[in-house]
mmCIF file of C-alpha atoms in Angstrom:
data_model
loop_
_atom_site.group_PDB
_atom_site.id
_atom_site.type_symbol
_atom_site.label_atom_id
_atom_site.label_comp_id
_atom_site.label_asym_id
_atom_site.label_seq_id
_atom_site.Cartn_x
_atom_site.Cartn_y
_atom_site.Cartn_z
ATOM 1 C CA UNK A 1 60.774 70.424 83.428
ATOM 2 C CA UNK A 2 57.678 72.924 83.042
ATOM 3 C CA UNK A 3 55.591 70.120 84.299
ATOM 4 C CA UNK A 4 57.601 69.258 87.521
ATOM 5 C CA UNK A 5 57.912 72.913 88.399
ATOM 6 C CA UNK A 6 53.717 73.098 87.587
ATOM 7 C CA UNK A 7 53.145 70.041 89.953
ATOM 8 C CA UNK A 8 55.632 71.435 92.715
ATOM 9 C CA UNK A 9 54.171 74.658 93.049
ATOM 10 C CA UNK A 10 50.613 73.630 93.561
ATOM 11 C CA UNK A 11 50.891 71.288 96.069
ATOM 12 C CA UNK A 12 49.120 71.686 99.069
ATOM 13 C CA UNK A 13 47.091 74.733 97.306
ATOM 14 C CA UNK A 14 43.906 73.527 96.266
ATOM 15 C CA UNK A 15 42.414 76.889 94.417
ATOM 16 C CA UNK A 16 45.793 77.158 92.951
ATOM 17 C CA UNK A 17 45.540 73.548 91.487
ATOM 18 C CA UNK A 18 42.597 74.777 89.968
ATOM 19 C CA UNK A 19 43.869 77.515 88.373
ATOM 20 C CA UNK A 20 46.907 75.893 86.985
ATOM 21 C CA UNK A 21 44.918 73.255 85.981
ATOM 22 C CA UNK A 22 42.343 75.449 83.568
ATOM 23 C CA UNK A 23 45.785 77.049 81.822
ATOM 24 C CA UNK A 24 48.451 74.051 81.652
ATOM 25 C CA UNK A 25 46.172 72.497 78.809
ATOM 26 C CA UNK A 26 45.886 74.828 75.694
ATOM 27 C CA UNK A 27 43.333 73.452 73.114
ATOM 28 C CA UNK A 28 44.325 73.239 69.534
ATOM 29 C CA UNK A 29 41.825 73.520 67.098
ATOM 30 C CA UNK A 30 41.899 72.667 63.474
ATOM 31 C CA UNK A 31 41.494 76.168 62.248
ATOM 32 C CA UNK A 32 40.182 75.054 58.692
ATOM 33 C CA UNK A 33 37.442 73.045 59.984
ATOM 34 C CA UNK A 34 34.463 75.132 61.589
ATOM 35 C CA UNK A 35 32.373 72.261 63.204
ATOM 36 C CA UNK A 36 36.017 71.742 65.391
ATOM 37 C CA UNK A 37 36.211 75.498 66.254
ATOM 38 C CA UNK A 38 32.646 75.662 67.025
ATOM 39 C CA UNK A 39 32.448 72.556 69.469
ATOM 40 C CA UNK A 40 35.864 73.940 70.961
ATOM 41 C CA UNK A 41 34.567 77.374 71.390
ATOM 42 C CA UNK A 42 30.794 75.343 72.601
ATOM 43 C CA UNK A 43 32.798 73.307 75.372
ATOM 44 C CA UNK A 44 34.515 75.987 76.424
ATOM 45 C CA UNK A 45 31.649 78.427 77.033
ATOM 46 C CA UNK A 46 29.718 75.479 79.224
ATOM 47 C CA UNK A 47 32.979 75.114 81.047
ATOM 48 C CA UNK A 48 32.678 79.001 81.978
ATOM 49 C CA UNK A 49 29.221 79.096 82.504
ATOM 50 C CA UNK A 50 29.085 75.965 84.837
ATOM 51 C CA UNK A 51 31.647 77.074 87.375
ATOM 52 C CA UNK A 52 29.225 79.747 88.632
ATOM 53 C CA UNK A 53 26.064 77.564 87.458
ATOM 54 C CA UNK A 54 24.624 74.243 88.182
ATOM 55 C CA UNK A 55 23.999 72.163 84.508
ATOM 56 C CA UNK A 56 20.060 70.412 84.107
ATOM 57 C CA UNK A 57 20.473 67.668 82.582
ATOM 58 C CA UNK A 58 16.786 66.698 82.062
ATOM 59 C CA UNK A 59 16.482 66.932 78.358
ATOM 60 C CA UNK A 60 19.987 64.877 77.571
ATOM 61 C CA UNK A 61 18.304 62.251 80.117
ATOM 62 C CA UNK A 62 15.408 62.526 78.368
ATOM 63 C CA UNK A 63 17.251 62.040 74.914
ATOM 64 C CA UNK A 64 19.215 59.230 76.250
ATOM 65 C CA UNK A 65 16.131 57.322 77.277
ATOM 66 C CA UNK A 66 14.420 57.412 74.300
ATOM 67 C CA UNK A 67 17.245 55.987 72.513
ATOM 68 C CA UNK A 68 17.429 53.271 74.365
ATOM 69 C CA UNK A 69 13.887 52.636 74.352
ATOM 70 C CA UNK A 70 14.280 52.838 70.849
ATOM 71 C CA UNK A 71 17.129 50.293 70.380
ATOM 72 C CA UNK A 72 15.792 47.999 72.868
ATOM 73 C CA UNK A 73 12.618 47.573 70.397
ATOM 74 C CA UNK A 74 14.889 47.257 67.529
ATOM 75 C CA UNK A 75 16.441 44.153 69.872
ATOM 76 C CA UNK A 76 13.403 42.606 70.641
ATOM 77 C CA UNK A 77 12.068 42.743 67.042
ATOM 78 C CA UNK A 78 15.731 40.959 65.590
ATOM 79 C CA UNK A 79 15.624 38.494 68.495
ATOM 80 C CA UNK A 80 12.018 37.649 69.404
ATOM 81 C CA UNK A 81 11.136 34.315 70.352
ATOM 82 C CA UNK A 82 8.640 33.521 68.500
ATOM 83 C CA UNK A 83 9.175 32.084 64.810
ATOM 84 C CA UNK A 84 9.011 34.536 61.914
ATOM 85 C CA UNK A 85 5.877 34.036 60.330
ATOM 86 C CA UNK A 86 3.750 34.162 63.311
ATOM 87 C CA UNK A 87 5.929 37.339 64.620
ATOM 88 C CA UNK A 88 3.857 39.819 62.027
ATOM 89 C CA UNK A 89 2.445 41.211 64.155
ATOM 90 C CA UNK A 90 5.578 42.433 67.203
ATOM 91 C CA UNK A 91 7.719 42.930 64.145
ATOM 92 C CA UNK A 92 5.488 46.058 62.877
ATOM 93 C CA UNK A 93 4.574 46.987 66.884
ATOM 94 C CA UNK A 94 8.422 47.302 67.016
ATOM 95 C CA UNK A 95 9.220 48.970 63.502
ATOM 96 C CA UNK A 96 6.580 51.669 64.244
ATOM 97 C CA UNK A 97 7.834 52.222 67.827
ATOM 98 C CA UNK A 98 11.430 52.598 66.512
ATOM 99 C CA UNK A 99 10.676 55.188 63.939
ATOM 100 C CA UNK A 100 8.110 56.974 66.101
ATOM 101 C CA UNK A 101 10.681 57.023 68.980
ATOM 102 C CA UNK A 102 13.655 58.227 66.185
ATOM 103 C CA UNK A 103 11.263 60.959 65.002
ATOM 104 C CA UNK A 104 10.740 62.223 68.529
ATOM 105 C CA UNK A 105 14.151 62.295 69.215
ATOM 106 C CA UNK A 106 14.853 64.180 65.797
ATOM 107 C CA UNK A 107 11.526 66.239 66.751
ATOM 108 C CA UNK A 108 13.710 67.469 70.643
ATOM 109 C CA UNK A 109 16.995 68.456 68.391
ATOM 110 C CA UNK A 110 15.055 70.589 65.890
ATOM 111 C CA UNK A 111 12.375 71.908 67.877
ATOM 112 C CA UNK A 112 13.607 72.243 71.756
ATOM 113 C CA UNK A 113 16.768 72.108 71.591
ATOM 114 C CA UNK A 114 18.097 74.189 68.159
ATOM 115 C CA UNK A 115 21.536 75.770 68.952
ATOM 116 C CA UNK A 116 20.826 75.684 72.902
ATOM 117 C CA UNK A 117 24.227 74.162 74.374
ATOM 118 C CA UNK A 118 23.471 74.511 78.243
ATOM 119 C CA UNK A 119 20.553 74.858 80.178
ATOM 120 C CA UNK A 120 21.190 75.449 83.815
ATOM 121 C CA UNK A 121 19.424 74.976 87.094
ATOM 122 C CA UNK A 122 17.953 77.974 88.678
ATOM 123 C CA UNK A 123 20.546 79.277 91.206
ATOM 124 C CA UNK A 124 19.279 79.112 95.225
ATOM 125 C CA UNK A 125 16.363 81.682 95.720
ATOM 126 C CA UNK A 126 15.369 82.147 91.735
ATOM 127 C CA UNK A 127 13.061 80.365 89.719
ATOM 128 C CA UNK A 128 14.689 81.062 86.521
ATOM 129 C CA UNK A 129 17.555 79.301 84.921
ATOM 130 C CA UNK A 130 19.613 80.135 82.259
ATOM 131 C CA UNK A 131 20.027 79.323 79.104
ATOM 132 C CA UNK A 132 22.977 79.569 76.997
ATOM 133 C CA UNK A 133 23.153 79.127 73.084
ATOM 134 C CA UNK A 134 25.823 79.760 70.274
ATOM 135 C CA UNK A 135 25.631 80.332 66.612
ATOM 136 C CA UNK A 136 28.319 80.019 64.147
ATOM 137 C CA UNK A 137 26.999 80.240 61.043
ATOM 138 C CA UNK A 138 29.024 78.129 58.089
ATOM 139 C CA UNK A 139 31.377 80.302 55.993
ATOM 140 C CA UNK A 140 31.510 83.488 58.594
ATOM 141 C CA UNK A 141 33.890 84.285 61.410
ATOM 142 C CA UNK A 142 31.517 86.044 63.669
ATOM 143 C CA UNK A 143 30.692 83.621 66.790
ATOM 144 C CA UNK A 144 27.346 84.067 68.949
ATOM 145 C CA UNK A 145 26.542 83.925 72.469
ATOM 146 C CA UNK A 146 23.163 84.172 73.773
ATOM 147 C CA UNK A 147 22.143 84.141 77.168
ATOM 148 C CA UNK A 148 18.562 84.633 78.567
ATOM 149 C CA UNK A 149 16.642 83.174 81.252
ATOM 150 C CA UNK A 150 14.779 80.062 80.411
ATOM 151 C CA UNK A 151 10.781 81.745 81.068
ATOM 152 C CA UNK A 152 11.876 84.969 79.270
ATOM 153 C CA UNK A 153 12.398 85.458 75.691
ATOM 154 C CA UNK A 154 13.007 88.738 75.254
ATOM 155 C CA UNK A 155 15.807 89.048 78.298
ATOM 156 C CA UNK A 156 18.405 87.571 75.487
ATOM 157 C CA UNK A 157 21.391 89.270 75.098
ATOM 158 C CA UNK A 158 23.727 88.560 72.835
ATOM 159 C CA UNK A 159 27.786 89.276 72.372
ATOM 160 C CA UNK A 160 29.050 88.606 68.358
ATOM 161 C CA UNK A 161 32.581 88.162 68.110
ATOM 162 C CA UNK A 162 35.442 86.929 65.562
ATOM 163 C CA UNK A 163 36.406 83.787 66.301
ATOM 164 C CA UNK A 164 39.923 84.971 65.859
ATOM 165 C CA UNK A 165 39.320 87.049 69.093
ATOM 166 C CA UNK A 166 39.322 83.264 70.846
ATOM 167 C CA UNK A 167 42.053 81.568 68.842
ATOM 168 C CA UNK A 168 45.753 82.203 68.381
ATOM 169 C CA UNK A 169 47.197 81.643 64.689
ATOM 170 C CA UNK A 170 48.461 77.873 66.147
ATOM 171 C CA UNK A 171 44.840 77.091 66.360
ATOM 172 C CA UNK A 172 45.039 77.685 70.492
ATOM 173 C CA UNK A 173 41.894 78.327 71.603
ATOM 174 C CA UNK A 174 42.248 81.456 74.522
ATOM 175 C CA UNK A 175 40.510 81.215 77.031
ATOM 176 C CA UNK A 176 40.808 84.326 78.868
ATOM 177 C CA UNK A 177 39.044 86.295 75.988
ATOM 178 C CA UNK A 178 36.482 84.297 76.052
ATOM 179 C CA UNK A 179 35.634 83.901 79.725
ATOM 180 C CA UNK A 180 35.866 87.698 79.944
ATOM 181 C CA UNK A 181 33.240 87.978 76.876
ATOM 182 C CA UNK A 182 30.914 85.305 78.734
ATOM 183 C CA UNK A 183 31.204 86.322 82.592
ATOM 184 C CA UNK A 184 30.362 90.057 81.431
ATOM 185 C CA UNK A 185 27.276 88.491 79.018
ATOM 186 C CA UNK A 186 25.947 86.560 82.432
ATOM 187 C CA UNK A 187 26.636 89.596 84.299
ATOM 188 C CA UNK A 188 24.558 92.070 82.714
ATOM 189 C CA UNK A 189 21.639 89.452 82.266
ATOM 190 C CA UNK A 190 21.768 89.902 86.363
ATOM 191 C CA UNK A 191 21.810 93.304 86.470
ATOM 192 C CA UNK A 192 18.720 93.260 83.982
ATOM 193 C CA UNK A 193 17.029 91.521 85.729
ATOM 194 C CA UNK A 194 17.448 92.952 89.125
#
């Protein structure tokens, strides 16, 4: 079977594994449904990007946090002790924290965050990281990614491309086009900034 012959010739060959392993599992994508093609093209462009970079993860913490902080208030105010009428008082205390906490939360998608999809740590000996982001518009075929270093606007580049330049007509999303589009985006944000 193709599977046995896969597994057979990779054994004992650890960077051959990996190889193997990126290509033996095609993604199909729901071709009619954009917000599929655009998290399939999203995953795969952090998948590129963090095989040469190393991912922050500060903000998601950050996110992830809050929300708990926010449901744990929401807890508290369904199951506190104390009897209802005299609990006036840590029901609104926990109603106002919730929302506050929700609208902060809302405040990091639409403000900080917007159509970033990576932010990376700076790489040994550089204080900048990088900062990867994607736009696919609803209703167009052109997909957009932007690279730039996380203290400087204006080094963004861009590459536009039709999503059927990543996707075969079985909905399979191809990688190799699309890691060549990224790795050359990343590489002349280095060279511009050397």
């Amino acid at each position: 079977s193709p599977h046995s012959t896969m597994v057979r010739g990779v054994i004992g060959k650890s960077s051959a594994f990996k190889e193997t392993k990126e290509l033996s599992a095609p993604r199909v994508t729901n071709l009619a449904d954009h917000g599929t093609m655009k998290h399939a093209l999203d995953d795969a462009v952090v998948k590129i990007v963090t095989a040469s970079f190393q991912e922050n993860h500060t903000l998601a913490d950050t996110k992830i946090a809050l929300g708990v902080l926010a449901c744990c208030m929401a807890l508290f105010a369904q199951f506190s002790p104390v009897p209802f009428p005299d609990d006036r008082t840590i029901l609104i205390v926990c109603c106002v924290s919730y929302f506050l906490l929700n609208g902060i939360l809302q405040g990091i998608a639409m403000f900080l965050e917007r159509d970033i999809i990576l932010t990376t740590k700076p790489k040994e000996g550089s204080r900048a990281a990088l900062v990867v982001r994607s736009q696919f518009p609803p209703y167009a075929e052109d997909y957009s990614i932007i690279v730039q270093w996380d203290k400087d606007s204006a080094s963004a580049l861009t590459h536009v491309s039709s999503v059927g330049q990543y996707f075969d007509r079985e909905g399979n999303l191809v990688e190799e086009h699309l890691k060549r589009d990224v790795q050359r985006l990343i590489t002349d944000l280095e060279k511009k900034k050397s």
